[in-house]
Tab-separated table of C-alpha atoms (C1' of nucleotides) in Angstrom:
chain	number	residue	atom	x	y	z
A	1	MET	CA	6.265	25.631	34.212
A	2	PRO	CA	9.120	27.640	32.329
A	3	HIS	CA	11.573	25.791	30.626
A	4	ARG	CA	15.164	27.325	32.484
A	5	ASP	CA	17.659	25.522	30.047
A	6	VAL	CA	17.691	23.393	27.001
A	7	VAL	CA	17.910	20.359	28.416
A	8	SER	CA	14.826	20.423	30.172
A	9	ALA	CA	12.823	22.060	27.312
A	10	THR	CA	14.074	19.402	24.898
A	11	ALA	CA	13.060	16.715	27.353
A	12	ALA	CA	9.652	18.601	27.332
A	13	ILE	CA	9.412	19.299	22.932
A	14	GLY	CA	10.657	15.344	22.365
A	15	ALA	CA	7.469	14.312	25.232
A	16	LEU	CA	5.490	16.573	23.008
A	17	THR	CA	6.961	14.976	19.370
A	18	ARG	CA	6.672	10.710	20.982
A	19	SER	CA	3.015	11.661	22.021
A	20	GLY	CA	1.928	13.213	18.770
A	21	ARG	CA	1.758	16.923	19.618
A	22	HIS	CA	2.990	18.311	16.886
A	23	ARG	CA	1.453	22.089	17.211
A	24	ASP	CA	2.351	21.928	20.621
A	25	ALA	CA	6.441	20.610	20.089
A	26	VAL	CA	6.081	23.863	17.677
A	27	ALA	CA	5.112	26.368	19.936
A	28	LEU	CA	6.861	24.940	22.702
A	29	PHE	CA	9.454	25.255	20.699
A	30	SER	CA	8.810	29.496	19.196
A	31	GLY	CA	8.427	29.712	23.313
A	32	ILE	CA	11.641	28.824	24.450
A	33	LEU	CA	13.453	30.880	21.392
A	34	GLY	CA	11.670	33.609	23.468
A	35	ASP	CA	12.583	32.758	26.609
A	36	GLY	CA	16.953	33.593	25.437
A	37	ILE	CA	17.531	29.603	25.756
A	38	VAL	CA	19.754	28.619	22.655
A	39	PRO	CA	18.270	24.783	21.115
A	40	ASN	CA	20.779	23.002	20.656
A	41	GLU	CA	21.763	20.071	18.439
A	42	PHE	CA	18.704	17.585	19.773
A	43	THR	CA	16.075	19.953	20.542
A	44	PHE	CA	16.483	20.498	16.428
A	45	GLY	CA	16.461	16.821	16.142
A	46	THR	CA	13.136	16.615	18.306
A	47	ILE	CA	11.498	19.293	16.403
A	48	LEU	CA	11.808	18.640	12.698
A	49	GLN	CA	10.490	15.071	13.604
A	50	SER	CA	7.321	16.958	13.948
A	51	ALA	CA	7.995	19.433	11.118
A	52	SER	CA	7.688	16.584	9.375
A	53	ALA	CA	5.061	15.055	10.755
A	54	LEU	CA	3.082	18.205	10.415
A	55	ARG	CA	4.357	18.195	6.939
A	56	ASP	CA	4.860	21.771	7.596
A	57	LEU	CA	7.848	22.763	4.932
A	58	ARG	CA	7.301	26.676	6.082
A	59	VAL	CA	8.830	25.790	9.776
A	60	GLY	CA	10.962	22.894	8.365
A	61	ALA	CA	12.674	26.117	6.670
A	62	GLN	CA	12.633	28.749	9.370
A	63	LEU	CA	14.005	26.078	11.068
A	64	HIS	CA	16.998	25.575	8.608
A	65	ALA	CA	17.825	28.929	9.365
A	66	CYS	CA	17.680	29.112	13.322
A	67	VAL	CA	20.501	25.835	12.603
A	68	ALA	CA	22.451	27.898	10.447
A	69	LYS	CA	22.543	30.762	12.445
A	70	LEU	CA	24.080	28.718	15.298
A	71	GLY	CA	26.096	27.153	12.931
A	72	LEU	CA	25.115	23.821	13.757
A	73	CYS	CA	24.586	22.674	9.898
A	74	SER	CA	27.603	20.615	10.012
A	75	ASN	CA	27.074	18.967	13.202
A	76	VAL	CA	26.341	14.915	12.099
A	77	PHE	CA	23.005	14.766	14.406
A	78	VAL	CA	20.828	18.386	13.549
A	79	GLY	CA	22.216	17.364	10.313
A	80	SER	CA	20.566	13.720	9.525
A	81	ALA	CA	17.752	15.390	11.043
A	82	LEU	CA	16.986	17.575	7.980
A	83	VAL	CA	18.696	15.209	5.594
A	84	ASP	CA	15.865	13.466	7.211
A	85	HIS	CA	12.767	16.430	7.270
A	86	TYR	CA	13.390	16.780	3.405
A	87	ALA	CA	13.368	13.356	2.736
A	88	LYS	CA	9.505	13.483	4.546
A	89	MET	CA	8.976	16.419	2.910
A	90	GLY	CA	10.003	14.735	-0.570
A	91	SER	CA	12.217	18.076	-1.131
A	92	VAL	CA	15.467	15.458	-2.093
A	93	ARG	CA	17.193	18.300	-3.612
A	94	GLU	CA	17.566	19.944	-0.406
A	95	ALA	CA	18.134	16.432	1.555
A	96	GLN	CA	20.717	16.258	-0.628
A	97	GLY	CA	21.988	19.785	0.150
A	98	ALA	CA	22.000	18.965	3.944
A	99	LEU	CA	23.535	16.053	3.709
A	100	GLN	CA	26.739	17.819	2.097
A	101	ASP	CA	26.928	20.485	4.442
A	102	THR	CA	27.404	17.761	7.166
A	103	ARG	CA	30.868	17.478	8.162
A	104	GLU	CA	31.023	14.193	9.154
A	105	PRO	CA	28.034	12.189	7.922
A	106	ASN	CA	27.527	8.474	9.095
A	107	VAL	CA	25.280	5.209	8.626
A	108	VAL	CA	22.296	7.479	9.566
A	109	SER	CA	22.821	11.137	7.992
A	110	TYR	CA	22.942	8.594	4.587
A	111	THR	CA	19.463	5.876	5.199
A	112	ALA	CA	17.839	8.826	5.399
A	113	LEU	CA	18.734	10.337	2.583
A	114	ILE	CA	18.335	6.421	0.581
A	115	ALA	CA	14.791	6.326	2.280
A	116	GLY	CA	14.159	9.243	0.928
A	117	PHE	CA	14.964	8.522	-3.020
A	118	LEU	CA	13.106	5.082	-2.490
A	119	LYS	CA	10.382	7.113	-1.822
A	120	ASN	CA	10.566	9.693	-4.654
A	121	GLY	CA	10.877	7.469	-7.180
A	122	MET	CA	14.395	7.271	-7.474
A	123	SER	CA	15.386	3.568	-6.070
A	124	GLY	CA	18.582	3.943	-8.894
A	125	ASP	CA	19.830	7.330	-6.562
A	126	ALA	CA	19.397	4.119	-3.136
A	127	ALA	CA	21.051	1.735	-4.675
A	128	ARG	CA	24.180	3.019	-6.048
A	129	LEU	CA	24.499	5.617	-3.065
A	130	PHE	CA	23.765	2.398	-0.819
A	131	ARG	CA	25.972	0.492	-2.518
A	132	CYS	CA	29.277	3.279	-1.710
A	133	MET	CA	28.341	4.235	1.889
A	134	PRO	CA	30.972	3.703	3.931
A	135	GLU	CA	29.125	1.714	6.672
A	136	ARG	CA	25.907	-0.314	7.010
A	137	ASN	CA	23.575	-1.462	9.269
A	138	VAL	CA	20.337	-3.817	9.312
A	139	ILE	CA	18.368	0.029	9.812
A	140	SER	CA	20.126	0.816	5.338
A	141	TRP	CA	19.159	-3.125	4.403
A	142	ASN	CA	15.765	-2.477	5.919
A	143	ALA	CA	15.552	0.587	4.450
A	144	MET	CA	16.452	-0.693	1.562
A	145	ILE	CA	14.248	-3.201	1.266
A	146	GLY	CA	11.190	-1.471	2.846
A	147	GLY	CA	11.789	1.233	0.137
A	148	SER	CA	12.688	-1.019	-3.202
A	149	SER	CA	8.956	-2.807	-1.835
A	150	LYS	CA	7.237	-0.195	-1.886
A	151	ALA	CA	8.270	0.983	-4.579
A	152	GLY	CA	7.384	-2.356	-6.361
A	153	LEU	CA	10.568	-3.377	-6.897
A	154	ASN	CA	9.278	-6.584	-5.125
A	155	GLU	CA	11.925	-9.092	-6.816
A	156	GLU	CA	14.926	-7.094	-5.405
A	157	ALA	CA	13.690	-6.586	-2.152
A	158	VAL	CA	13.676	-10.469	-1.735
A	159	ASN	CA	17.696	-10.745	-3.598
A	160	LEU	CA	18.436	-7.678	-1.140
A	161	PHE	CA	16.999	-9.911	2.174
A	162	LEU	CA	19.434	-12.863	0.194
A	163	GLU	CA	22.228	-10.825	0.699
A	164	MET	CA	21.967	-9.461	3.623
A	165	CYS	CA	21.786	-12.888	4.980
A	166	ARG	CA	25.242	-13.364	2.760
A	167	GLU	CA	26.648	-10.998	3.930
A	168	GLY	CA	26.357	-11.782	7.819
A	169	VAL	CA	23.403	-9.145	8.771
A	170	ARG	CA	21.336	-10.075	11.005
A	171	PRO	CA	17.019	-9.250	10.360
A	172	ASN	CA	15.029	-7.685	13.191
A	173	GLU	CA	11.445	-7.194	13.303
A	174	SER	CA	11.002	-4.304	10.966
A	175	THR	CA	13.142	-6.276	8.179
A	176	PHE	CA	9.773	-8.577	7.233
A	177	PRO	CA	6.286	-6.762	7.203
A	178	CYS	CA	8.040	-5.393	3.931
A	179	LEU	CA	9.377	-8.085	2.019
A	180	LEU	CA	6.824	-10.720	2.769
A	181	THR	CA	4.356	-7.990	1.271
A	182	SER	CA	6.858	-7.761	-1.553
A	183	VAL	CA	6.755	-11.207	-2.142
A	184	ALA	CA	2.952	-11.053	-1.612
A	185	ASN	CA	2.879	-8.954	-4.459
A	186	ALA	CA	5.235	-11.765	-6.620
A	187	GLY	CA	2.410	-14.281	-5.877
A	188	ALA	CA	5.743	-16.613	-5.062
A	189	LEU	CA	4.132	-19.440	-2.018
A	190	GLY	CA	7.172	-20.775	-1.824
A	191	VAL	CA	9.712	-17.955	-1.260
A	192	GLY	CA	7.262	-16.743	1.527
A	193	ARG	CA	7.341	-19.939	3.764
A	194	SER	CA	10.748	-20.217	3.049
A	195	ILE	CA	10.813	-16.032	4.278
A	196	HIS	CA	8.704	-17.088	7.074
A	197	ALA	CA	10.611	-19.818	7.981
A	198	SER	CA	13.500	-17.122	8.527
A	199	ALA	CA	12.020	-15.074	9.788
A	200	ILE	CA	11.398	-17.542	12.728
A	201	LYS	CA	14.735	-18.888	12.864
A	202	PHE	CA	16.041	-15.086	13.912
A	203	LEU	CA	13.407	-13.513	15.701
A	204	GLY	CA	11.587	-16.781	17.647
A	205	LYS	CA	8.349	-15.517	18.288
A	206	LEU	CA	6.312	-12.358	15.232
A	207	ASP	CA	5.516	-10.110	16.816
A	208	VAL	CA	2.289	-8.400	15.468
A	209	PHE	CA	3.489	-6.389	12.382
A	210	ALA	CA	4.964	-9.516	10.782
A	211	GLY	CA	2.061	-11.784	12.071
A	212	ASN	CA	0.393	-9.516	10.063
A	213	SER	CA	1.836	-9.004	6.389
A	214	LEU	CA	2.067	-12.952	6.917
A	215	VAL	CA	-1.624	-13.881	7.595
A	216	SER	CA	-1.938	-11.356	4.163
A	217	PHE	CA	1.088	-13.036	2.241
A	218	TYR	CA	-0.626	-16.473	3.152
A	219	ALA	CA	-4.008	-15.578	1.655
A	220	ARG	CA	-2.764	-13.314	-1.096
A	221	CYS	CA	-0.759	-16.518	-2.666
A	222	GLY	CA	-4.211	-18.631	-2.336
A	223	SER	CA	-2.884	-20.013	1.294
A	224	LEU	CA	-6.277	-20.249	3.540
A	225	ASP	CA	-5.629	-22.661	5.833
A	226	ASP	CA	-2.355	-20.940	7.035
A	227	SER	CA	-3.552	-17.262	6.552
A	228	VAL	CA	-5.512	-18.168	9.528
A	229	LEU	CA	-3.438	-20.621	11.278
A	230	ALA	CA	-0.538	-17.482	11.225
A	231	PHE	CA	-3.363	-15.170	12.428
A	232	LYS	CA	-4.199	-17.613	15.810
A	233	LYS	CA	-0.409	-17.224	16.357
A	234	ILE	CA	-0.966	-13.662	16.883
A	235	LYS	CA	-0.751	-12.297	20.212
A	236	ASN	CA	-2.420	-9.248	20.768
A	237	LYS	CA	-4.255	-8.799	17.478
A	238	ASN	CA	-4.993	-5.188	17.027
A	239	VAL	CA	-7.222	-3.856	14.144
A	240	VAL	CA	-4.832	-4.756	10.856
A	241	SER	CA	-4.674	-8.616	11.736
A	242	TRP	CA	-8.380	-8.568	11.641
A	243	ASN	CA	-8.226	-6.518	8.150
A	244	ALA	CA	-5.754	-9.061	7.190
A	245	LEU	CA	-7.818	-11.834	7.741
A	246	ILE	CA	-11.062	-9.960	6.723
A	247	CYS	CA	-9.263	-9.326	3.113
A	248	GLY	CA	-7.608	-12.205	2.836
A	249	TYR	CA	-10.926	-14.315	2.642
A	250	ALA	CA	-12.848	-10.968	0.462
A	251	GLN	CA	-10.412	-11.687	-1.944
A	252	ASN	CA	-10.436	-15.527	-2.014
A	253	GLY	CA	-14.313	-14.818	-2.677
A	254	ARG	CA	-15.339	-16.568	0.721
A	255	GLY	CA	-17.827	-13.636	1.682
A	256	GLU	CA	-19.523	-15.754	4.882
A	257	GLU	CA	-16.207	-16.193	7.037
A	258	ALA	CA	-15.253	-12.727	5.840
A	259	LEU	CA	-18.431	-11.396	7.663
A	260	ASP	CA	-17.941	-14.524	10.060
A	261	ALA	CA	-15.124	-13.415	11.256
A	262	PHE	CA	-15.547	-9.358	11.563
A	263	ARG	CA	-18.765	-11.075	14.236
A	264	ARG	CA	-15.726	-12.277	16.356
A	265	MET	CA	-13.793	-8.878	15.826
A	266	LYS	CA	-16.525	-7.036	17.076
A	267	ALA	CA	-16.584	-9.183	19.500
A	268	THR	CA	-13.052	-8.694	21.445
A	269	GLY	CA	-14.718	-4.657	21.415
A	270	LEU	CA	-12.866	-4.048	18.389
A	271	LYS	CA	-14.804	-1.110	16.031
A	272	LEU	CA	-14.115	-1.153	12.323
A	273	ASP	CA	-12.460	1.512	10.525
A	274	ARG	CA	-12.009	2.380	7.020
A	275	VAL	CA	-9.713	-0.896	5.622
A	276	THR	CA	-12.246	-3.296	7.580
A	277	LEU	CA	-15.431	-1.962	5.546
A	278	LEU	CA	-13.340	-2.011	2.393
A	279	GLY	CA	-12.929	-6.129	2.640
A	280	LEU	CA	-16.648	-6.598	4.006
A	281	LEU	CA	-17.838	-4.635	0.940
A	282	PHE	CA	-14.920	-6.271	-1.316
A	283	GLY	CA	-16.372	-9.521	0.138
A	284	CYS	CA	-20.008	-9.364	-0.139
A	285	ASN	CA	-19.830	-8.228	-3.662
A	286	HIS	CA	-17.772	-11.523	-4.635
A	287	ALA	CA	-20.033	-13.966	-3.247
A	288	GLY	CA	-22.902	-11.615	-4.307
A	289	LEU	CA	-24.398	-10.718	-0.729
A	290	VAL	CA	-25.918	-7.554	-1.420
A	291	ASP	CA	-28.034	-7.431	0.793
A	292	GLU	CA	-25.746	-8.136	4.089
A	293	GLY	CA	-23.003	-5.644	1.972
A	294	TYR	CA	-25.062	-3.063	2.058
A	295	SER	CA	-26.588	-2.893	5.157
A	296	LEU	CA	-23.021	-2.797	6.941
A	297	PHE	CA	-23.320	0.262	4.640
A	298	ARG	CA	-25.462	1.566	6.468
A	299	THR	CA	-24.993	0.732	9.781
A	300	ALA	CA	-21.595	2.596	8.940
A	301	GLU	CA	-23.274	5.365	7.693
A	302	MET	CA	-25.183	5.581	10.896
A	303	GLU	CA	-23.029	4.672	13.575
A	304	GLN	CA	-19.317	5.935	12.603
A	305	PRO	CA	-19.839	8.462	9.193
A	306	GLY	CA	-15.902	8.949	9.670
A	307	VAL	CA	-14.773	5.701	7.852
A	308	LEU	CA	-16.266	6.832	5.159
A	309	ARG	CA	-14.313	7.212	2.015
A	310	PRO	CA	-15.675	7.633	-1.758
A	311	GLU	CA	-14.306	4.120	-2.616
A	312	HIS	CA	-16.970	2.850	0.174
A	313	TYR	CA	-19.564	4.431	-1.684
A	314	ALA	CA	-17.681	3.185	-4.837
A	315	CYS	CA	-17.743	-0.204	-3.668
A	316	VAL	CA	-21.774	-0.011	-3.224
A	317	VAL	CA	-22.247	0.874	-6.919
A	318	ASP	CA	-20.611	-1.900	-7.681
A	319	LEU	CA	-22.568	-4.435	-5.559
A	320	PHE	CA	-25.687	-3.794	-6.952
A	321	SER	CA	-24.345	-2.925	-10.428
A	322	ARG	CA	-22.955	-6.615	-10.597
A	323	ALA	CA	-26.592	-8.024	-9.089
A	324	LYS	CA	-27.984	-6.091	-12.365
A	325	ARG	CA	-29.606	-3.967	-9.638
A	326	PHE	CA	-29.134	-1.026	-12.053
A	327	ASP	CA	-31.726	1.556	-10.371
A	328	ASP	CA	-30.456	1.070	-7.062
A	329	ALA	CA	-27.178	1.988	-8.706
A	330	LYS	CA	-28.580	5.032	-10.212
A	331	ARG	CA	-30.678	6.017	-7.159
A	332	PHE	CA	-27.524	5.687	-5.056
A	333	LEU	CA	-25.594	7.409	-7.157
A	334	GLU	CA	-27.919	10.334	-7.834
A	335	ASN	CA	-27.739	11.232	-3.853
A	336	LEU	CA	-23.969	10.753	-3.519
A	337	PRO	CA	-23.130	13.115	-0.413
A	338	PHE	CA	-20.100	14.253	-3.689
A	339	GLU	CA	-19.542	14.146	-7.015
A	340	PRO	CA	-18.900	11.348	-8.473
A	341	GLY	CA	-15.193	10.700	-9.771
A	342	ILE	CA	-14.504	8.101	-12.766
A	343	GLY	CA	-14.658	5.021	-10.638
A	344	PHE	CA	-17.769	5.459	-9.418
A	345	TRP	CA	-19.175	5.212	-13.851
A	346	LYS	CA	-16.495	2.451	-14.574
A	347	SER	CA	-18.350	0.198	-11.675
A	348	LEU	CA	-21.556	0.925	-13.069
A	349	ILE	CA	-19.995	0.222	-17.124
A	350	GLY	CA	-18.583	-3.574	-15.489
A	351	GLY	CA	-22.040	-4.469	-14.152
A	352	CYS	CA	-23.620	-3.687	-17.847
A	353	GLN	CA	-20.928	-5.544	-18.824
A	354	ILE	CA	-22.144	-8.889	-16.800
A	355	HIS	CA	-24.718	-8.039	-17.562
A	356	TRP	CA	-25.214	-7.167	-21.376
A	357	ASN	CA	-26.862	-4.063	-20.556
A	358	ARG	CA	-26.291	-1.905	-24.223
A	359	GLU	CA	-27.840	0.853	-23.353
A	360	LEU	CA	-27.133	2.211	-19.838
A	361	ALA	CA	-23.094	1.294	-20.898
A	362	LYS	CA	-23.534	3.622	-23.755
A	363	SER	CA	-24.799	6.527	-21.602
A	364	VAL	CA	-22.217	5.815	-18.345
A	365	ALA	CA	-19.374	5.173	-21.104
A	366	LYS	CA	-19.986	9.302	-22.362
A	367	HIS	CA	-19.858	10.573	-19.060
A	368	ILE	CA	-16.606	8.637	-18.301
A	369	HIS	CA	-14.973	10.149	-22.060
A	370	ALA	CA	-16.562	13.497	-20.596
A	371	LEU	CA	-13.821	13.223	-17.404
A	372	ASP	CA	-11.268	11.748	-19.010
A	373	PRO	CA	-11.546	11.152	-22.787
A	374	LYS	CA	-7.676	9.030	-22.668
A	375	ASP	CA	-9.543	6.788	-20.689
A	376	THR	CA	-8.540	3.958	-21.874
A	377	SER	CA	-10.745	0.759	-20.192
A	378	SER	CA	-14.097	2.287	-20.415
A	379	TYR	CA	-13.740	2.054	-24.381
A	380	ILE	CA	-12.847	-2.046	-23.888
A	381	LEU	CA	-15.071	-2.472	-21.305
A	382	LEU	CA	-17.918	-1.089	-23.785
A	383	SER	CA	-16.213	-2.689	-26.726
A	384	ASN	CA	-16.770	-5.234	-24.006
A	385	VAL	CA	-20.842	-4.703	-23.941
A	386	TYR	CA	-21.852	-4.510	-27.446
A	387	SER	CA	-19.736	-7.544	-28.056
A	388	ALA	CA	-21.592	-9.324	-25.589
A	389	ALA	CA	-24.343	-8.788	-27.102
A	390	GLY	CA	-23.817	-9.229	-31.139
A	391	SER	CA	-23.461	-5.580	-31.987
A	392	TRP	CA	-19.671	-6.205	-34.270
A	393	GLN	CA	-20.975	-2.982	-35.508
A	394	ASP	CA	-20.326	-1.103	-32.407
A	395	VAL	CA	-17.356	-2.760	-31.858
A	396	SER	CA	-15.246	-2.262	-34.837
A	397	MET	CA	-16.159	1.480	-34.042
A	398	ILE	CA	-14.928	1.763	-30.724
A	399	ARG	CA	-11.605	-0.031	-31.872
A	400	ARG	CA	-11.288	2.211	-34.549
A	401	GLU	CA	-11.794	4.884	-32.218
A	402	ILE	CA	-9.152	3.315	-29.790
A	403	LYS	CA	-6.638	3.074	-32.080
A	404	GLU	CA	-7.397	6.618	-33.395
A	405	LYS	CA	-6.824	8.678	-30.518
A	406	GLY	CA	-3.790	6.199	-29.511
A	407	LEU	CA	-4.947	4.925	-26.610
A	408	LYS	CA	-2.784	1.663	-25.008
A	409	ARG	CA	-4.851	-0.667	-22.756
A	410	ILE	CA	-2.639	-2.276	-19.821
A	411	THR	CA	-2.842	-5.614	-20.630
A	412	GLY	CA	-3.912	-7.870	-17.907
A	413	CYS	CA	-1.029	-11.207	-16.539
A	414	SER	CA	-1.258	-13.704	-14.425
A	415	TRP	CA	1.112	-16.449	-13.350
A	416	ILE	CA	1.948	-19.840	-11.659
A	417	GLU	CA	5.386	-20.133	-8.857
A	418	VAL	CA	7.195	-23.565	-9.712
A	419	GLN	CA	9.911	-24.299	-7.763
A	420	ASN	CA	10.155	-20.653	-6.199
A	421	GLN	CA	10.191	-19.375	-9.576
A	422	VAL	CA	7.780	-17.198	-11.144
A	423	HIS	CA	6.544	-17.803	-14.756
A	424	VAL	CA	4.380	-14.297	-15.756
A	425	PHE	CA	1.887	-14.429	-19.487
A	426	PHE	CA	0.636	-12.235	-20.928
A	427	ASN	CA	-1.855	-12.787	-23.541
A	428	GLY	CA	-0.678	-14.598	-26.556
A	429	ASP	CA	2.689	-14.230	-25.024
A	430	ARG	CA	5.287	-16.384	-26.904
A	431	ARG	CA	8.120	-15.024	-24.966
A	432	HIS	CA	8.428	-17.920	-22.348
A	433	PRO	CA	11.490	-20.151	-23.399
A	434	LYS	CA	8.937	-23.205	-23.113
A	435	SER	CA	6.450	-21.694	-24.608
A	436	ASP	CA	5.703	-23.931	-27.603
A	437	ASP	CA	4.912	-27.202	-24.528
A	438	ILE	CA	2.947	-24.611	-22.428
A	439	TYR	CA	0.822	-24.198	-25.807
A	440	MET	CA	0.641	-27.798	-26.896
A	441	MET	CA	-0.510	-28.370	-23.208
A	442	LEU	CA	-3.386	-26.188	-23.249
A	443	GLU	CA	-4.346	-26.929	-26.205
A	444	SER	CA	-4.980	-30.231	-25.366
A	445	CYS	CA	-6.761	-29.336	-22.364
A	446	LEU	CA	-8.906	-27.544	-24.025
A	447	ASN	CA	-9.339	-29.992	-26.778
A	448	SER	CA	-10.199	-32.481	-23.986
A	449	GLU	CA	-12.572	-29.852	-22.494
A	450	GLU	CA	-14.549	-29.284	-25.749
A	451	ASP	CA	-15.084	-33.571	-25.364
A	452	GLU	CA	-16.364	-33.186	-22.428
A	453	ASP	CA	-19.164	-31.013	-23.427
A	454	CYS	CA	-19.657	-33.380	-26.766
A	455	LEU	CA	-21.364	-36.099	-24.292
A	456	VAL	CA	-22.889	-34.342	-22.301
B	1	DA	C1'	19.114	14.676	32.398
B	2	DT	C1'	18.120	15.727	25.782
B	3	DA	C1'	19.079	11.878	20.448
B	4	DG	C1'	18.641	10.960	14.796
B	5	DG	C1'	17.790	6.684	9.589
B	6	DG	C1'	13.400	1.073	8.308
B	7	DT	C1'	8.051	-2.025	9.426
B	8	DT	C1'	2.105	-4.358	8.889
B	9	DA	C1'	-4.057	-4.561	6.057
B	10	DG	C1'	-6.886	-2.291	0.535
DNA sequence: ATAGGGTTAG
């Protein structure tokens, strides 16, 4: 059916965009141009979304040219759609240009650019623009909170949320998913509990998005009971809800419970996806359920080969090598349907470390250094294998090599939350204000442990 | 009889 006017054509394009048929939307747009119908600002608003979804800069540029020819660049509606498109494509400069072309940019235009800044690692620019934009609504706050959270600025995300509440802006259901993820990243159980309470206060009931992040948040903070409780409260559980639960069990070393949750998930008629499988394999890994894990992998390989990704194969290598089944690991590695990346060899060398397999570790380290001469962790792992095996000469050789090549190791850290304050510690860290007391306590703990050993 | 910015699981 041909579209006679721009209104019905725009409606048809919009329907295609919303149902994810982006190629068809673009084709229909070209069609109506051919029919001599002149698109309006709403037409561009919807078709630019399809261009973003297709990640097609060429289509975007053609649309922009078309906008310019029609003299619509200064239109605020078209302008914000262009800003959004360029921001989503990672072309921040063009997004800024589109905002400058807009005669009277509004809260939507600014929010689109702020989201673009954050997505492209320009959080400073995002914050500056956010502070000076003429008007802010809940969506702009959500963009800042979500963007900061995704950029790893967890504390910033929480502070923004508090500030938003102080300014009297009511959070909505989109505020909480990212915020809870940030709090989980920070491991701040107490802060998360208050945010949970505030979500209930503002929203009454939580939707599946907030519910899912809550399940994951509690699990990642080690509070599995609360995680299960949050899971039970979700009305329309989807695969993400189950994944949050399964991964929570897996991360806390509860492999059997992860498997059991998976059985219940299947009973509801849901199929596993790549995250489910990853969580299950991870859970089996940490609980030593080698055969169970491998059989899950094989089943998925037969029934849903589409979900398999290199990281699943890497998990299987991990599974075998942790269990000291190096022959199985090597055979599996030799039969991969793709070239193994560096992570595969790292899995294997990790197992070598646990089981003191010096010879295998040496040959695996060669593979790793061939793929990435700057990889520090494999040097460290290799030196750990040597020191576990008592080959001190090899250890000092590796240490010298690390030093000569100027490699930096990424230091692991741990943290603890006390009264809503998260305290972070690195190895040998003395920066904490109560460092002396902490080390004194640590000494006395270590000493009493020794005493116990003596008694035994 | 059309519409724009923000959301979950590893």
